[in-house]
Amino acid sequence: MKKTAAISAIALALGMGSALAADLPSRKAPVYVPPPPPMTWTGFYVGLNIGGGWSANNPDNLVSAYYDPRFPFATPVGGTTNLFFLPSSYSFQSGTNGGVVGGGQAGYNFQFNPSIVVGAEADWQGSSIGNNNHSSSLPLYASPFAGGMLLPLGVINGLNGGHVGLNWIGTVRGRAGWLFMPSLLVYGTAGFAYGDAYAFGFTNTRTGWTAGGGLEMMLAPQISAKIEYLYADLNNGGVTGTYGWNYGYHFHPEINIVRAGVNYHFNWSAPAPVLAKF
C-alpha cells in the first residue's frame, strides 16, 4: 500500500513538471538579418544650387566703350572708327560687380574602385551679377576728332554708366574625385561654359571654359550636399561685330562662382526595414 502511494506521488510530480514546462516560453534560434548593401556613388542624380558670383576680369579689361556723338556711331570718320575702348573708373570689374546665382544640375557618377569616382555634370544658373553697374558715371575723354568729347556708349541707351553683367550661365563638365571616406567625395571639375552677357545695353551669348572643384557628402542614403567653386571664362562666341563684348577689343566676362547644392541620387540603396518575429 505504501509502495503504491509512493509510485502515485512520483507520477503526479512528473505530470505537474511536464505541465509547468509546457507553460514556459519556447526559445527559437535568432533570425539572421543580412547587412545593408554597401553604399555606391554610381548612378544618376539631380539637384538644386544657390550661391554668389563676382568678376575675375584682369586689368587688361578695365575699359568701357566710347564714341563721339557728333558722328554716326561705329562708322569710319577720317579713317578711324567712331568707337573707342578706354580705361574707366567703373565697369564690370569694379564697384557692384557681384550678384546671386542659382539654378539646377544633373549628372552621372561611376565609382570604379573603392576610392575613385568619375562622372559628368551639366548645370544652368540664373544670375544677377553686375545688375547695379548702370548706376555710376564714367569719365569723359577728349575726342581724337578736333573740338569734341567722347561719351560713354551707355548714354545711347539712357544710362549714365557701363552697364555690364551676366544674365545666366551654364556649364557641361567632367568630374573626377577621391573618396576620403565612403560618404565624402573631394573632386575637381572642368569643361565647357556658356552664358548670356550684356554690355552697354546689348546682349551677347558667349562660350568658353570653366574649371574648379568641391566637396560632396552623403547625408542620407539618397541625399548628398556639396559646396563648389568654379572659374568661368566666356572668351568666345557671340555675333561678330556686335557692340560691347565682341567689337574691337578683347573684353569678355571672367567669373568666380561659389555655390552650395543638394543632390538626389536615384540608385543609392537604402536599407530595407527589418521585421523581427518572436
Tab-separated table of C-alpha atoms in Angstrom:
chain	number	residue	atom	x	y	z
A	1	MET	CA	0.000	0.000	0.000
A	2	LYS	CA	2.769	2.403	0.926
A	3	LYS	CA	4.643	1.389	-2.224
A	4	THR	CA	1.623	2.113	-4.383
A	5	ALA	CA	1.136	5.525	-2.784
A	6	ALA	CA	4.793	6.446	-3.407
A	7	ILE	CA	4.538	5.478	-7.070
A	8	SER	CA	1.395	7.601	-7.417
A	9	ALA	CA	3.112	10.592	-5.826
A	10	ILE	CA	6.085	10.296	-8.196
A	11	ALA	CA	3.780	10.062	-11.221
A	12	LEU	CA	1.862	13.102	-10.046
A	13	ALA	CA	5.061	15.105	-9.615
A	14	LEU	CA	6.287	14.157	-13.073
A	15	GLY	CA	2.978	15.198	-14.606
A	16	MET	CA	2.999	18.549	-12.889
A	17	GLY	CA	6.597	19.145	-14.045
A	18	SER	CA	5.631	18.415	-17.646
A	19	ALA	CA	2.703	20.782	-17.405
A	20	LEU	CA	4.872	23.545	-15.974
A	21	ALA	CA	7.488	23.010	-18.671
A	22	ALA	CA	4.799	23.269	-21.346
A	23	ASP	CA	3.811	26.650	-19.963
A	24	LEU	CA	7.354	28.113	-20.266
A	25	PRO	CA	8.088	30.209	-23.434
A	26	SER	CA	9.998	28.339	-26.091
A	27	ARG	CA	13.346	29.745	-27.333
A	28	LYS	CA	13.946	29.863	-31.091
A	29	ALA	CA	17.186	30.336	-32.957
A	30	PRO	CA	17.891	34.056	-33.788
A	31	VAL	CA	16.790	35.229	-37.253
A	32	TYR	CA	19.726	36.206	-39.491
A	33	VAL	CA	19.392	39.773	-40.794
A	34	PRO	CA	21.735	40.411	-43.738
A	35	PRO	CA	23.741	43.662	-43.611
A	36	PRO	CA	22.598	46.511	-45.858
A	37	PRO	CA	24.261	46.692	-49.278
A	38	PRO	CA	27.422	48.832	-49.413
A	39	MET	CA	26.937	52.472	-50.418
A	40	THR	CA	27.805	53.314	-54.008
A	41	TRP	CA	28.161	56.640	-55.786
A	42	THR	CA	27.356	55.062	-59.160
A	43	GLY	CA	24.211	56.362	-60.828
A	44	PHE	CA	22.205	59.367	-61.971
A	45	TYR	CA	21.379	62.372	-59.789
A	46	VAL	CA	19.587	65.730	-59.988
A	47	GLY	CA	19.747	68.704	-57.664
A	48	LEU	CA	19.498	72.414	-56.916
A	49	ASN	CA	22.162	75.012	-56.125
A	50	ILE	CA	22.456	78.604	-54.962
A	51	GLY	CA	25.424	80.875	-54.332
A	52	GLY	CA	27.185	84.013	-55.428
A	53	GLY	CA	29.426	85.217	-58.234
A	54	TRP	CA	31.723	88.130	-58.938
A	55	SER	CA	34.031	89.360	-61.675
A	56	ALA	CA	37.515	87.947	-62.126
A	57	ASN	CA	38.457	90.120	-65.097
A	58	ASN	CA	42.110	91.052	-65.361
A	59	PRO	CA	43.342	94.665	-65.582
A	60	ASP	CA	43.627	94.466	-69.367
A	61	ASN	CA	39.831	94.544	-69.465
A	62	LEU	CA	39.298	97.674	-67.343
A	63	VAL	CA	37.714	99.582	-70.212
A	64	SER	CA	34.389	100.935	-71.422
A	65	ALA	CA	33.113	101.802	-74.884
A	66	TYR	CA	33.098	105.464	-76.042
A	67	TYR	CA	32.074	107.388	-79.151
A	68	ASP	CA	31.933	110.968	-80.465
A	69	PRO	CA	28.214	111.876	-80.643
A	70	ARG	CA	28.830	114.377	-83.462
A	71	PHE	CA	29.324	111.486	-85.880
A	72	PRO	CA	27.414	108.249	-86.546
A	73	PHE	CA	28.252	105.577	-84.004
A	74	ALA	CA	30.817	102.897	-85.012
A	75	THR	CA	31.308	104.307	-88.503
A	76	PRO	CA	34.576	105.460	-90.118
A	77	VAL	CA	35.500	109.094	-89.549
A	78	GLY	CA	38.662	110.151	-91.348
A	79	GLY	CA	39.910	106.563	-91.418
A	80	THR	CA	39.171	105.919	-87.715
A	81	THR	CA	36.114	104.035	-86.449
A	82	ASN	CA	33.943	106.093	-84.127
A	83	LEU	CA	34.102	103.521	-81.303
A	84	PHE	CA	36.819	103.570	-78.652
A	85	PHE	CA	37.568	101.295	-75.698
A	86	LEU	CA	39.163	103.404	-72.965
A	87	PRO	CA	40.030	102.985	-69.260
A	88	SER	CA	37.046	103.515	-66.987
A	89	SER	CA	36.628	104.089	-63.284
A	90	TYR	CA	33.564	101.868	-63.283
A	91	SER	CA	32.868	98.773	-65.331
A	92	PHE	CA	32.242	95.056	-64.909
A	93	GLN	CA	35.492	94.722	-62.932
A	94	SER	CA	34.767	97.232	-60.166
A	95	GLY	CA	32.003	98.524	-57.945
A	96	THR	CA	28.879	96.410	-57.527
A	97	ASN	CA	30.018	93.618	-59.813
A	98	GLY	CA	28.779	90.750	-57.651
A	99	GLY	CA	25.425	89.036	-57.511
A	100	VAL	CA	23.435	85.915	-56.779
A	101	VAL	CA	23.482	82.774	-58.924
A	102	GLY	CA	21.062	79.895	-58.575
A	103	GLY	CA	19.679	77.005	-60.575
A	104	GLY	CA	19.893	73.256	-61.006
A	105	GLN	CA	22.204	70.441	-62.036
A	106	ALA	CA	22.018	66.846	-63.266
A	107	GLY	CA	24.733	64.265	-63.728
A	108	TYR	CA	26.016	60.722	-63.547
A	109	ASN	CA	28.714	59.211	-61.316
A	110	PHE	CA	30.656	55.990	-61.771
A	111	GLN	CA	32.590	54.545	-58.841
A	112	PHE	CA	35.058	52.096	-60.362
A	113	ASN	CA	37.011	51.196	-57.249
A	114	PRO	CA	36.544	51.819	-53.513
A	115	SER	CA	38.132	55.272	-53.650
A	116	ILE	CA	37.748	56.814	-57.140
A	117	VAL	CA	34.628	58.388	-58.638
A	118	VAL	CA	34.371	59.869	-62.139
A	119	GLY	CA	31.383	61.363	-63.902
A	120	ALA	CA	29.797	64.204	-65.846
A	121	GLU	CA	27.511	67.059	-64.831
A	122	ALA	CA	25.518	69.783	-66.586
A	123	ASP	CA	24.074	72.824	-64.827
A	124	TRP	CA	22.267	76.110	-65.511
A	125	GLN	CA	22.052	79.195	-63.258
A	126	GLY	CA	20.254	82.485	-63.459
A	127	SER	CA	22.444	85.419	-62.420
A	128	SER	CA	22.175	88.943	-61.049
A	129	ILE	CA	25.926	89.600	-61.443
A	130	GLY	CA	26.511	93.218	-62.429
A	131	ASN	CA	22.862	94.302	-62.249
A	132	ASN	CA	23.754	97.563	-60.479
A	133	ASN	CA	26.593	98.597	-62.768
A	134	HIS	CA	24.465	101.147	-64.629
A	135	SER	CA	24.286	103.399	-61.577
A	136	SER	CA	27.733	105.050	-61.654
A	137	SER	CA	29.207	107.551	-64.086
A	138	LEU	CA	32.175	107.059	-66.386
A	139	PRO	CA	34.978	109.554	-67.104
A	140	LEU	CA	34.926	111.655	-70.270
A	141	TYR	CA	37.766	111.935	-72.808
A	142	ALA	CA	38.743	114.427	-75.472
A	143	SER	CA	37.785	113.206	-78.927
A	144	PRO	CA	40.529	112.445	-81.455
A	145	PHE	CA	38.273	114.307	-83.884
A	146	ALA	CA	39.029	118.001	-83.296
A	147	GLY	CA	36.809	120.008	-80.978
A	148	GLY	CA	34.726	117.260	-79.395
A	149	MET	CA	34.389	114.947	-76.426
A	150	LEU	CA	33.987	111.193	-76.278
A	151	LEU	CA	30.938	109.988	-74.360
A	152	PRO	CA	30.305	106.520	-72.916
A	153	LEU	CA	28.240	104.250	-75.109
A	154	GLY	CA	25.774	103.850	-72.236
A	155	VAL	CA	24.484	107.351	-72.978
A	156	ILE	CA	22.925	105.940	-76.153
A	157	ASN	CA	20.697	103.728	-74.011
A	158	GLY	CA	19.751	106.334	-71.420
A	159	LEU	CA	22.307	105.063	-68.925
A	160	ASN	CA	24.992	107.077	-67.200
A	161	GLY	CA	27.368	104.161	-66.708
A	162	GLY	CA	28.818	100.995	-68.166
A	163	HIS	CA	26.008	98.517	-67.511
A	164	VAL	CA	27.884	95.243	-67.825
A	165	GLY	CA	26.933	91.886	-66.357
A	166	LEU	CA	25.643	88.359	-66.784
A	167	ASN	CA	22.015	87.235	-67.169
A	168	TRP	CA	22.649	83.490	-66.904
A	169	ILE	CA	25.418	80.907	-67.196
A	170	GLY	CA	25.541	77.158	-67.819
A	171	THR	CA	28.268	74.522	-67.898
A	172	VAL	CA	28.868	70.956	-69.101
A	173	ARG	CA	31.760	69.406	-67.160
A	174	GLY	CA	33.617	66.247	-66.350
A	175	ARG	CA	34.251	65.380	-62.684
A	176	ALA	CA	36.872	63.178	-61.023
A	177	GLY	CA	37.298	62.696	-57.306
A	178	TRP	CA	38.702	60.746	-54.378
A	179	LEU	CA	36.677	59.286	-51.508
A	180	PHE	CA	38.446	60.227	-48.282
A	181	MET	CA	35.587	58.415	-46.550
A	182	PRO	CA	32.830	56.311	-48.155
A	183	SER	CA	30.497	59.286	-47.729
A	184	LEU	CA	32.902	62.183	-48.507
A	185	LEU	CA	33.991	62.959	-52.067
A	186	VAL	CA	36.678	65.539	-52.890
A	187	TYR	CA	36.659	66.329	-56.613
A	188	GLY	CA	37.949	68.506	-59.423
A	189	THR	CA	35.885	69.530	-62.423
A	190	ALA	CA	36.411	71.222	-65.812
A	191	GLY	CA	34.629	71.657	-69.114
A	192	PHE	CA	32.546	73.883	-71.381
A	193	ALA	CA	30.792	77.090	-70.263
A	194	TYR	CA	28.269	79.357	-71.963
A	195	GLY	CA	26.350	82.420	-70.850
A	196	ASP	CA	24.289	85.443	-71.781
A	197	ALA	CA	26.440	88.518	-71.157
A	198	TYR	CA	25.258	92.087	-71.554
A	199	ALA	CA	27.427	95.119	-72.127
A	200	PHE	CA	26.489	98.761	-72.730
A	201	GLY	CA	22.853	97.837	-73.389
A	202	PHE	CA	23.490	94.930	-75.764
A	203	THR	CA	23.288	91.202	-75.001
A	204	ASN	CA	25.549	88.571	-76.488
A	205	THR	CA	25.590	84.804	-75.883
A	206	ARG	CA	29.191	83.754	-75.396
A	207	THR	CA	31.047	80.477	-74.862
A	208	GLY	CA	34.249	79.488	-73.106
A	209	TRP	CA	35.607	77.159	-70.466
A	210	THR	CA	35.326	76.538	-66.743
A	211	ALA	CA	37.302	74.736	-64.026
A	212	GLY	CA	37.048	74.289	-60.277
A	213	GLY	CA	36.448	71.779	-57.516
A	214	GLY	CA	34.463	70.965	-54.431
A	215	LEU	CA	33.366	68.678	-51.611
A	216	GLU	CA	30.284	66.450	-51.647
A	217	MET	CA	28.988	64.438	-48.678
A	218	MET	CA	26.237	61.873	-48.301
A	219	LEU	CA	23.759	62.995	-45.664
A	220	ALA	CA	21.243	60.163	-46.140
A	221	PRO	CA	21.109	57.047	-48.343
A	222	GLN	CA	19.900	59.047	-51.375
A	223	ILE	CA	20.706	62.674	-50.433
A	224	SER	CA	24.046	64.474	-50.714
A	225	ALA	CA	25.135	68.085	-50.161
A	226	LYS	CA	28.018	69.883	-51.848
A	227	ILE	CA	29.973	73.109	-51.838
A	228	GLU	CA	31.758	74.086	-55.039
A	229	TYR	CA	33.939	76.763	-56.630
A	230	LEU	CA	34.007	77.424	-60.392
A	231	TYR	CA	36.009	79.853	-62.522
A	232	ALA	CA	34.424	80.582	-65.919
A	233	ASP	CA	35.977	82.474	-68.834
A	234	LEU	CA	33.445	83.306	-71.584
A	235	ASN	CA	36.034	84.273	-74.181
A	236	ASN	CA	34.440	83.144	-77.461
A	237	GLY	CA	31.288	83.236	-79.499
A	238	GLY	CA	28.595	85.812	-79.889
A	239	VAL	CA	27.733	87.732	-83.035
A	240	THR	CA	30.731	89.141	-84.877
A	241	GLY	CA	30.637	92.919	-84.898
A	242	THR	CA	28.174	93.293	-82.013
A	243	TYR	CA	28.874	96.197	-79.680
A	244	GLY	CA	30.437	95.715	-76.292
A	245	TRP	CA	31.815	92.236	-75.724
A	246	ASN	CA	32.660	91.415	-79.304
A	247	TYR	CA	33.595	94.641	-81.049
A	248	GLY	CA	37.138	95.917	-81.436
A	249	TYR	CA	38.580	94.877	-78.069
A	250	HIS	CA	39.349	91.708	-76.152
A	251	PHE	CA	36.746	92.387	-73.466
A	252	HIS	CA	34.908	89.362	-72.116
A	253	PRO	CA	33.445	88.224	-68.786
A	254	GLU	CA	35.548	86.163	-66.404
A	255	ILE	CA	33.542	84.952	-63.408
A	256	ASN	CA	34.184	83.453	-59.957
A	257	ILE	CA	31.288	81.363	-58.611
A	258	VAL	CA	30.923	79.825	-55.147
A	259	ARG	CA	27.763	77.823	-54.541
A	260	ALA	CA	26.157	75.186	-52.338
A	261	GLY	CA	23.810	72.491	-53.538
A	262	VAL	CA	21.876	69.341	-52.739
A	263	ASN	CA	21.507	66.244	-54.933
A	264	TYR	CA	19.038	63.375	-55.040
A	265	HIS	CA	20.694	60.116	-56.155
A	266	PHE	CA	18.262	57.735	-57.807
A	267	ASN	CA	20.044	54.465	-57.149
A	268	TRP	CA	21.678	54.819	-53.746
A	269	SER	CA	20.269	51.771	-51.905
A	270	ALA	CA	18.549	52.461	-48.605
A	271	PRO	CA	18.410	49.512	-46.151
A	272	ALA	CA	15.007	47.789	-46.056
A	273	PRO	CA	13.170	47.788	-42.716
A	274	VAL	CA	13.669	44.645	-40.602
A	275	LEU	CA	10.543	42.908	-39.288
A	276	ALA	CA	11.509	40.697	-36.364
A	277	LYS	CA	9.392	37.677	-35.453
A	278	PHE	CA	9.037	36.344	-31.911
